[in-house]
Tab-separated table of C-alpha atoms in Angstrom:
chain	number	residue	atom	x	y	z
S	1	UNK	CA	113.558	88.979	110.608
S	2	UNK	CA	113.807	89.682	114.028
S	3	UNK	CA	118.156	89.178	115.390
S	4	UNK	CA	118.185	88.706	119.567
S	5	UNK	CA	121.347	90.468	120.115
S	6	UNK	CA	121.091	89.039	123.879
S	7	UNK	CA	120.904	85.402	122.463
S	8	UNK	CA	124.115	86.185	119.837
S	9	UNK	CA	126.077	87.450	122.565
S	10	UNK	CA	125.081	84.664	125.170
S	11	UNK	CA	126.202	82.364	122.336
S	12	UNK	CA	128.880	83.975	121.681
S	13	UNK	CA	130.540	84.542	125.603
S	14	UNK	CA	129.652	80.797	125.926
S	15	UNK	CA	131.519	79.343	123.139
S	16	UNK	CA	134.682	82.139	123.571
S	17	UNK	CA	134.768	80.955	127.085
S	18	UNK	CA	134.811	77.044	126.358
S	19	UNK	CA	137.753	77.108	123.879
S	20	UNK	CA	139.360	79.345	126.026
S	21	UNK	CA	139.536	76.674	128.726
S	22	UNK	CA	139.873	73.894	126.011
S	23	UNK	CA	142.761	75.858	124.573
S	24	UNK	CA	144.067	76.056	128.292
S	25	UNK	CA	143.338	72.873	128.961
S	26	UNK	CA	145.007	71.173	126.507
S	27	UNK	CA	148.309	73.308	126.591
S	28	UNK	CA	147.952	72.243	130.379
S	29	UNK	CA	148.473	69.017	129.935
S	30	UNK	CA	151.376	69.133	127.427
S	31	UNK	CA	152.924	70.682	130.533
S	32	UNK	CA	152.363	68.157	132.851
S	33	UNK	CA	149.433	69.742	135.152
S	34	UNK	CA	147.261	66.901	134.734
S	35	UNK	CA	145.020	67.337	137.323
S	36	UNK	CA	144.230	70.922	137.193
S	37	UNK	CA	143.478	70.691	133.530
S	38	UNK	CA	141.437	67.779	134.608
S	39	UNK	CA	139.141	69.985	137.168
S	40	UNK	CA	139.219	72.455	134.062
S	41	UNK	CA	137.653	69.863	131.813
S	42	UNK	CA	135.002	69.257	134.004
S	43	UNK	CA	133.805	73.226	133.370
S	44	UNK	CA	135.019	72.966	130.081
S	45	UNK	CA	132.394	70.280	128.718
S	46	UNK	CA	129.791	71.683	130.935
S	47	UNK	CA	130.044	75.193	128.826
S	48	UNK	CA	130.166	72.997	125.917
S	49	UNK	CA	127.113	71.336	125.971
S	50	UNK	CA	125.139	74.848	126.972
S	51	UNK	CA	126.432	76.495	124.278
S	52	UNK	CA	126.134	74.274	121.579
S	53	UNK	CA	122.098	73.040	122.522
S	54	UNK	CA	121.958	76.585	122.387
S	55	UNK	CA	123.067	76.666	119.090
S	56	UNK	CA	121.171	73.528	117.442
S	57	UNK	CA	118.287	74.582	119.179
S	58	UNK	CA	118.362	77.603	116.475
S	59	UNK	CA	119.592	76.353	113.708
S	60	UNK	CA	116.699	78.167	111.334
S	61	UNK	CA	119.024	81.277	112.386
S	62	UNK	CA	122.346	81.009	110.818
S	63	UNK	CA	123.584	84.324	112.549
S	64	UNK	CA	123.416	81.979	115.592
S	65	UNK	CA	126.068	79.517	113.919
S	66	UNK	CA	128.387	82.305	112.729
S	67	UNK	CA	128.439	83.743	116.018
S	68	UNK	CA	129.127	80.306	117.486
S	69	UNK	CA	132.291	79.811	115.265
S	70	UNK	CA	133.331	83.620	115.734
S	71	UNK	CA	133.629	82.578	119.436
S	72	UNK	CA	135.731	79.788	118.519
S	73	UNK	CA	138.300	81.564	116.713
S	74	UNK	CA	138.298	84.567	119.388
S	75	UNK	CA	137.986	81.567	122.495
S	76	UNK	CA	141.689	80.089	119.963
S	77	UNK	CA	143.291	83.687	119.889
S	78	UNK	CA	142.826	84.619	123.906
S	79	UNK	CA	143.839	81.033	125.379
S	80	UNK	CA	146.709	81.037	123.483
S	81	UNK	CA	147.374	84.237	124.555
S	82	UNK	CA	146.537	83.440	127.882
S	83	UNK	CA	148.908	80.503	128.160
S	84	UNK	CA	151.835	82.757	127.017
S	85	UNK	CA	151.068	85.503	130.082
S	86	UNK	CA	151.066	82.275	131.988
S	87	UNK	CA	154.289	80.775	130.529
S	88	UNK	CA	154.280	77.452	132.401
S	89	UNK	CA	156.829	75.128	132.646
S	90	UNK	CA	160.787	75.097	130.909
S	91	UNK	CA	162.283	75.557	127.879
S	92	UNK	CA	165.782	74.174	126.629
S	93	UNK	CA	167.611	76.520	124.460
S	94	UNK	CA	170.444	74.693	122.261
S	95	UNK	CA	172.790	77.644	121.199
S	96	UNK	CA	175.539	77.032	118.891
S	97	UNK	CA	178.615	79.803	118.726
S	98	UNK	CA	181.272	80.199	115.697
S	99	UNK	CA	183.660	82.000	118.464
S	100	UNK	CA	184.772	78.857	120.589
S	101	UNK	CA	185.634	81.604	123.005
S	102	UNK	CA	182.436	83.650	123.099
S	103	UNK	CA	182.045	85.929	126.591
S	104	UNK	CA	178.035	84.616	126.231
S	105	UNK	CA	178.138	81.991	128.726
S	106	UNK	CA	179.834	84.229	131.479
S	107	UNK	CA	177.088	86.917	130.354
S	108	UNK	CA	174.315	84.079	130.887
S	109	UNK	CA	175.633	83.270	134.464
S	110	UNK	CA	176.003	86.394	135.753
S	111	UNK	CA	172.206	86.947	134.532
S	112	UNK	CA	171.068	83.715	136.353
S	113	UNK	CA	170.998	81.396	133.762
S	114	UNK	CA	172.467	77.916	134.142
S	115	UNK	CA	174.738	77.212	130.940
S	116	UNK	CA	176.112	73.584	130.070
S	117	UNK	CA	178.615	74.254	127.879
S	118	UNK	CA	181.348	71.806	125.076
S	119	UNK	CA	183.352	71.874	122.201
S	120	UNK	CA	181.822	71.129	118.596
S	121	UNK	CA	182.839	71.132	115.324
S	122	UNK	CA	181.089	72.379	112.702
S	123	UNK	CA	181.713	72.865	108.769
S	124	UNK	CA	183.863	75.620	109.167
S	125	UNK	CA	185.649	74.265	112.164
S	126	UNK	CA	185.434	74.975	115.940
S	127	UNK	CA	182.268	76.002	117.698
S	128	UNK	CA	181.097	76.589	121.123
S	129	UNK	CA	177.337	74.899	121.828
S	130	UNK	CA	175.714	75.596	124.976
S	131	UNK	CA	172.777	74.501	126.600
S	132	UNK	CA	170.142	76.339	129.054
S	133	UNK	CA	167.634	75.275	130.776
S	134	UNK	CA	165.254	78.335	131.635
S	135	UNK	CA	161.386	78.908	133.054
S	136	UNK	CA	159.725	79.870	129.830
S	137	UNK	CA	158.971	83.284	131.598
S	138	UNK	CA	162.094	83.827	131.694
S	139	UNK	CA	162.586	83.188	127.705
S	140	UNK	CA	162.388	86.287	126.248
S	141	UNK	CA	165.182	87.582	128.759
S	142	UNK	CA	167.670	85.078	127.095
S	143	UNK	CA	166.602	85.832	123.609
S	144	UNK	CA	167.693	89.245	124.492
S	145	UNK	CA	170.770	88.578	126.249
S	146	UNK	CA	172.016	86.069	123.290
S	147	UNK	CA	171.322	88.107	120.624
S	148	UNK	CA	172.497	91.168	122.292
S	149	UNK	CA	175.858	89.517	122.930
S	150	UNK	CA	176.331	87.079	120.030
S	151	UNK	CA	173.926	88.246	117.234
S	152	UNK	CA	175.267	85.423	114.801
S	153	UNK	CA	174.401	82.912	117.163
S	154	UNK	CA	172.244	79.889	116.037
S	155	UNK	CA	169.910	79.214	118.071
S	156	UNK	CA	167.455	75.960	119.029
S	157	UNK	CA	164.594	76.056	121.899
S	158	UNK	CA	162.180	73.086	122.707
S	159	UNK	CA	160.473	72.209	125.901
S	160	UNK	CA	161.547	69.272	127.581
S	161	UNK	CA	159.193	66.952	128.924
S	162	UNK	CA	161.420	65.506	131.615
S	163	UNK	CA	163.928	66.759	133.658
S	164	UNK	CA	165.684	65.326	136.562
S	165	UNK	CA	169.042	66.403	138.683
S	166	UNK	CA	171.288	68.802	137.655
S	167	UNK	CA	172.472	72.522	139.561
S	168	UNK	CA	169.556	74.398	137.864
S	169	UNK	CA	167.482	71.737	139.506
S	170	UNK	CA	169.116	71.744	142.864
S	171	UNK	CA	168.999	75.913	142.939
S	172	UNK	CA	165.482	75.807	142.498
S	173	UNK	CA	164.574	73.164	144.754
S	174	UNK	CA	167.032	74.876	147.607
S	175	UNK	CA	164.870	78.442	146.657
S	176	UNK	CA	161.588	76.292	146.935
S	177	UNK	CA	162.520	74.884	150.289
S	178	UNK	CA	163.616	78.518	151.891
S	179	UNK	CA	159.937	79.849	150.811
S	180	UNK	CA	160.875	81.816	148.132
């Protein structure tokens, strides 16, 4: 039984590089970048269709299959990897402090960060919650600086789909308009 390593890896570069860009694609449009991810779909399908003819066109070789979904797993792994390099769009971070008078939020503001911050009460009484609005590639930045300042702080982090007004907003649309 003769195995074309040329065909495998053909195969296998074809269908790593469509779910790559499906991967892409997809997380693209959760963030709102409709039209780019729609261009990308256009590439996306076109890979698609080469790779998988290629594929059912050799189905008496089941290498050729295996290959195919080894380049789907690997295409998963390196878009989603790719997407967090990328880190596109905003993530809210819901922090919740037992010290109502925790120095965090002046550490946050002198780092950059817009804080939002209130009373709660909690079980055990008094709390301070915060909330932070933050590029996601800035996220692992305010990991840090929470947990290095209040390591018993409980923390939330979603991505909002909307957001609209606000100082964060206004800072960044001021920066935007200067060029920067």
């Amino acid at each position: 039984m003769h195995i074309d390593i040329g065909m495998l890896t053909l195969i296998f570069v074809i269908n790593f590089a469509y779910i790559t860009l499906n991967t892409l694609r997809f997380l693209l449009v959760m963030r709102g970048y409709r039209y780019f991810a729609a261009f990308m779909s256009v590439v996306e399908i076109t890979i698609y269709v080469l790779g998988l003819s290629l594929v059912l066109n050799r189905l008496d070789k089941p290498i050729n299959l295996i290959v195919y979904a080894l380049g789907y797993g690997v295409g998963v792994y390196v878009g989603m990897m790719l997407e967090d390099k990328l880190a596109l769009g905003y993530t809210m971070i819901s922090v919740i402090l037992p010290d109502p008078k925790s120095p965090l939020p002046g550490v946050l503001r002198s780092n950059g960060f817009g804080v939002t911050q209130h009373v709660a009460y909690g079980l055990e009484g008094e709390r301070l919650a915060l909330e932070i609005l933050a590029p996601r590639k800035n996220e692992r930045r305010l990991y840090d600086l929470i947990k290095d300042t209040a390591p018993n702080a409980f923390i939330i982090a979603y991505e909002p789909r909307y957001i609209s007004g606000g100082f964060w907003l206004k800072r960044v649309k001021r920066r935007n308009a200067r060029g920067k």
